[in-house]
Coordinates of C-alpha atoms in Angstrom, one line a residue:
Chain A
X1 CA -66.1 3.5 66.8
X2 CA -68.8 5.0 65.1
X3 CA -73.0 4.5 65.1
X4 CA -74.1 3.3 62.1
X5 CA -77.4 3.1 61.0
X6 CA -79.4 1.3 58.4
X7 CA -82.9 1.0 56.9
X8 CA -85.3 -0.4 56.6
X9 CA -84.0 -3.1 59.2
X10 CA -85.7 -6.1 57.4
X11 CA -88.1 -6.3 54.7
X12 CA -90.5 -9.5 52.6
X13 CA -90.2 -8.3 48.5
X14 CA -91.5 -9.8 45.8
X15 CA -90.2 -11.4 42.7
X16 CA -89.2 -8.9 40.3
X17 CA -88.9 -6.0 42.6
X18 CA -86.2 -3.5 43.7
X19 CA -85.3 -2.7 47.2
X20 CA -83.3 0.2 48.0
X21 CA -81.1 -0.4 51.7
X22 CA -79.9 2.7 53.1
X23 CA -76.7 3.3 55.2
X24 CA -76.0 6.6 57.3
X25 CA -72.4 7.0 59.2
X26 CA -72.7 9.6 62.3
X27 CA -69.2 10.8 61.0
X28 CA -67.6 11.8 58.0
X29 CA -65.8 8.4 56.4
X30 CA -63.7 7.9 53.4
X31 CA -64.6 4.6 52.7
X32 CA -68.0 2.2 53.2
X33 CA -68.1 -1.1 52.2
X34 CA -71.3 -3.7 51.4
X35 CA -71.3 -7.2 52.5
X36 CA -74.0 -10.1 52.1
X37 CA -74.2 -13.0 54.8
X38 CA -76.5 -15.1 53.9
X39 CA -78.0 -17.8 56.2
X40 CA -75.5 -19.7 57.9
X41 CA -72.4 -18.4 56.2
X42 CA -69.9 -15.7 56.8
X43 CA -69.5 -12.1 55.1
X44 CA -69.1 -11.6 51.3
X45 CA -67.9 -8.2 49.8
X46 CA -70.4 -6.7 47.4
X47 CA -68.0 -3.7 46.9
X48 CA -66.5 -1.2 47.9
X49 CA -67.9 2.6 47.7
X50 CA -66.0 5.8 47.6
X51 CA -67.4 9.3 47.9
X52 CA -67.2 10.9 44.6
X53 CA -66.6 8.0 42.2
X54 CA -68.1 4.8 41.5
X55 CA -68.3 1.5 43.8
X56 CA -66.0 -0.9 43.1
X57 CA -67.4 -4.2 42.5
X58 CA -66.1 -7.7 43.6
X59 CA -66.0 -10.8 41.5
X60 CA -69.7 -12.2 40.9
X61 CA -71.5 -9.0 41.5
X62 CA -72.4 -6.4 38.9
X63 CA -73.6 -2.6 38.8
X64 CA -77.0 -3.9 37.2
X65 CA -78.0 -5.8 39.8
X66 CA -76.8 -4.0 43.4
X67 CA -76.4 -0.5 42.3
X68 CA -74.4 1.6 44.8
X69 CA -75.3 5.3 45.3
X70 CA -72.0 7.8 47.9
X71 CA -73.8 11.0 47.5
X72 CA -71.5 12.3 50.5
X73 CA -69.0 11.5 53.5
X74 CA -72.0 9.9 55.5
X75 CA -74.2 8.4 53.3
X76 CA -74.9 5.3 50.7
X77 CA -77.3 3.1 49.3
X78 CA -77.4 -0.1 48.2
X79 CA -80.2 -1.2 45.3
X80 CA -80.9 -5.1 45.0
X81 CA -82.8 -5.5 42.0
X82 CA -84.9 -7.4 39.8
X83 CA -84.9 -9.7 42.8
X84 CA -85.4 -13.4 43.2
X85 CA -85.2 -16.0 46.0
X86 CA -81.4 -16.3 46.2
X87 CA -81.0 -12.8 46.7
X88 CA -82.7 -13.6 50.4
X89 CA -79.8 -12.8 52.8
X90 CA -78.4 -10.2 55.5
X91 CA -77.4 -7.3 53.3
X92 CA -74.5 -5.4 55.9
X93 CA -72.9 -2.0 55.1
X94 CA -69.9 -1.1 56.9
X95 CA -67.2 2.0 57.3
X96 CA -63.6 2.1 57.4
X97 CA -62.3 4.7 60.5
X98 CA -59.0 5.6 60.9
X99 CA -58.1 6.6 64.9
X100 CA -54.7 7.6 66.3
X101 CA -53.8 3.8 67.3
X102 CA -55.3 2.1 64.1
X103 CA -56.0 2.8 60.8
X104 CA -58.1 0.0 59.2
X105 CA -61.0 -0.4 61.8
X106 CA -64.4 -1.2 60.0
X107 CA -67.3 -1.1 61.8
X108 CA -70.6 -2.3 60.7
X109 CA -74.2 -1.4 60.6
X110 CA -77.3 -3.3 62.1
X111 CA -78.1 -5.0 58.9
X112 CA -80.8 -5.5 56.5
X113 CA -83.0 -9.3 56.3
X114 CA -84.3 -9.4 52.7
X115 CA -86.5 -12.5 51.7
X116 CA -87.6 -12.6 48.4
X117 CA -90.6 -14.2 47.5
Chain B
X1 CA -58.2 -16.3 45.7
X2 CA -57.3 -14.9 49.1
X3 CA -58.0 -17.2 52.4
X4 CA -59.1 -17.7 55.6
X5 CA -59.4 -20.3 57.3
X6 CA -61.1 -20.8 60.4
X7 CA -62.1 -23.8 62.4
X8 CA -66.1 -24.1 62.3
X9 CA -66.7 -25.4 65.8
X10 CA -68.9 -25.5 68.2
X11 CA -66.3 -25.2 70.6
X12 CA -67.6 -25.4 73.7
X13 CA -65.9 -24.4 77.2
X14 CA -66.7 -24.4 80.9
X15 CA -67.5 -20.8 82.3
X16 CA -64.0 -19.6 83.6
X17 CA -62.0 -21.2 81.6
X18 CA -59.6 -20.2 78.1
X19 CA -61.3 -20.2 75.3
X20 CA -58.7 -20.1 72.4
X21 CA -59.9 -19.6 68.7
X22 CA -57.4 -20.0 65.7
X23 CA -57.5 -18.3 62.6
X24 CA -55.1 -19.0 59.4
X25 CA -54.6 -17.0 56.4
X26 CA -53.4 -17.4 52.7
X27 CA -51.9 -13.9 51.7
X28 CA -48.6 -13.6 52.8
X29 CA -48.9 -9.8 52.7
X30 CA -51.6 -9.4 54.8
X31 CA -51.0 -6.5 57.2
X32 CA -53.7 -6.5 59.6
X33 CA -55.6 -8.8 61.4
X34 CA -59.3 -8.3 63.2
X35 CA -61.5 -10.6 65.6
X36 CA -65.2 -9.5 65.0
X37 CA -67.7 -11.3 67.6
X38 CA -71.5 -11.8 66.2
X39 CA -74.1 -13.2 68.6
X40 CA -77.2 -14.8 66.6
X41 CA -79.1 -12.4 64.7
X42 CA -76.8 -9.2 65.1
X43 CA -73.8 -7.6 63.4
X44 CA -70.4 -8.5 63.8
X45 CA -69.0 -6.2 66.3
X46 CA -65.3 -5.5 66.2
X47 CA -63.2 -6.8 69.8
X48 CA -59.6 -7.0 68.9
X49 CA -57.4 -5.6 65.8
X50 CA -53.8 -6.6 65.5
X51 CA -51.1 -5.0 62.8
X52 CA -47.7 -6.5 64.6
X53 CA -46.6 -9.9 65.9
X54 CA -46.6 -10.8 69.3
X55 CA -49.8 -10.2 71.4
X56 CA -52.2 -7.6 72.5
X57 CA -54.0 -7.9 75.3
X58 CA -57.6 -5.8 75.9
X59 CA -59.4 -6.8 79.4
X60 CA -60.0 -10.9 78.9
X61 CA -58.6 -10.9 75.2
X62 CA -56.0 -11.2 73.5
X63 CA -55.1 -11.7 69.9
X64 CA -51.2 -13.1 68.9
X65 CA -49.8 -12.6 65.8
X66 CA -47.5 -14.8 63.9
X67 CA -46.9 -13.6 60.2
X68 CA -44.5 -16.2 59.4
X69 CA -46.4 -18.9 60.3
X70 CA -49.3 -16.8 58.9
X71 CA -51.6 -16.9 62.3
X72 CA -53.6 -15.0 64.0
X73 CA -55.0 -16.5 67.3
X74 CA -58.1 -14.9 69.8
X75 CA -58.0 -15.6 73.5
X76 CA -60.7 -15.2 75.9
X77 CA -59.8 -15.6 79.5
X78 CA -62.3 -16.0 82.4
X79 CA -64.9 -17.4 79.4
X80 CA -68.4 -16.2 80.4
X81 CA -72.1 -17.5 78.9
X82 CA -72.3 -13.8 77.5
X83 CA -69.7 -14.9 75.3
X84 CA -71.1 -17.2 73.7
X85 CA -71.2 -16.4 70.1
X86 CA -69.5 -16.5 66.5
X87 CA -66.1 -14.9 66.1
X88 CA -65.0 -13.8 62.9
X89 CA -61.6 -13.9 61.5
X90 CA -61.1 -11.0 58.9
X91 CA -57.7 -9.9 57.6
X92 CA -56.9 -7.2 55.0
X93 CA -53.9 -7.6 52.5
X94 CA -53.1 -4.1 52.5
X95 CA -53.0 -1.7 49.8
X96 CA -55.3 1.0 49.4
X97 CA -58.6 -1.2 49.0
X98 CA -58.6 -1.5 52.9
X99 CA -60.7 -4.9 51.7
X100 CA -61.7 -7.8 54.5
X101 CA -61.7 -10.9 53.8
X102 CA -63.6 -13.0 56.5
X103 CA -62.9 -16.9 57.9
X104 CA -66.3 -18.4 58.1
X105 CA -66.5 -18.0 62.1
X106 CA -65.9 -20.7 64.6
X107 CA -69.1 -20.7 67.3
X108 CA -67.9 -20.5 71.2
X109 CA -70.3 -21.9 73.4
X110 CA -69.3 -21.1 77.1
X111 CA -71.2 -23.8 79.0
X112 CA -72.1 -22.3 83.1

């Protein structure tokens, strides 16, 4: 497995704002992935992010709105802006790790709990 | 649209006893198959990943595999109150997207 970390762990934002979640992987990792669960409900794919080229975005979500930054091999963030109430949710980055008996093992982070004013 | 399909619960079992959790899934090309386990305000935390049919067996779990009738199954012998928690279904369709798509959990309650 791997220790993944994310911050800030929750946070209350206003209307309007931007909130900038942060996801750091203790090892070097191909692929990271961001998932929503909100209240209640199980995980949704935001998309899907790739050092050194652009996040792949599922159906219903858009660059605009959660815009994904891979700088390197252990590192991305996740931007939800121009919030509003229905962006309230657990926002949950995760990383794909490939060991000698598996090769599509994703493990996930702590989470972020956004509510949106 | 890509499925899985899990029962919601609550299942509820005594301590000590199987707890079996059933998962089923749309995409006949899925290739492999994963049993996450979320207690109440955490992450999902990854227990059991299958990529063959038959079963595989880790301490008190086991996950079988049935890609013709397109199943995947979680057992949990010896059921403790620890747990007691959701358990996600996800499955990836292969490819190079390595993409999960997750069942909607079913809650085990393991009653002492």
């Amino acid at each position: 497995s791997a220790v993944i970390s994310q911050k800030p762990s929750r946070d209350i934002c206003q209307r309007g704002t931007s909130l900038t979640i942060q996801c750091q992987v203790d090892s070097q990792v191909t692929m990271m992935f961001w998932y929503r669960q909100q209240p209640g409900q199980s995980l949704t794919l935001i998309a899907t992010a790739n050092q050194g080229s652009e996040a792949t975005y599922e159906s219903g979500f858009v660059i605009d709105k959660f815009p994904i930054s891979r700088p390197n091999l252990t590192f991305s963030t996740l931007t939800v802006s121009n919030m509003s109430p229905e962006d309230s949710s657990i926002y949950l980055c995760s990383a794909r790790l490939r060991t000698i008996d598996s090769y599509n093992e994703q493990f996930f982070g702590p989470g972020t709990r956004l509510t949106v004013l | 649209q890509k499925e899985v399909e899990q029962n919601s619960g609550p299942l509820s079992v005594p301590e000590g006893a199987i707890a079996s959790l059933n998962c089923t899934y749309s995409d006949r090309v899925s290739q492999s198959f994963f049993w996450y386990r979320q207690y109440s305000g955490k992450s999902p935390e990854l227990i059991m990943s299958i990529y063959s049919n038959g079963d595989k067996e880790d301490g008190r779990f086991t996950a079988q595999l049935n890609k013709a009738s397109q199943y995947v199954s979680l057992l949990i012998r010896d059921s403790q109150p620890s747990d007691s928690a959701t358990y996600l279904c996800a499955v990836n369709s292969g490819g190079s997207n390595y993409k999960l798509t997750f069942g909607k959990g079913t809650l085990l309650t393991v009653n002492p």
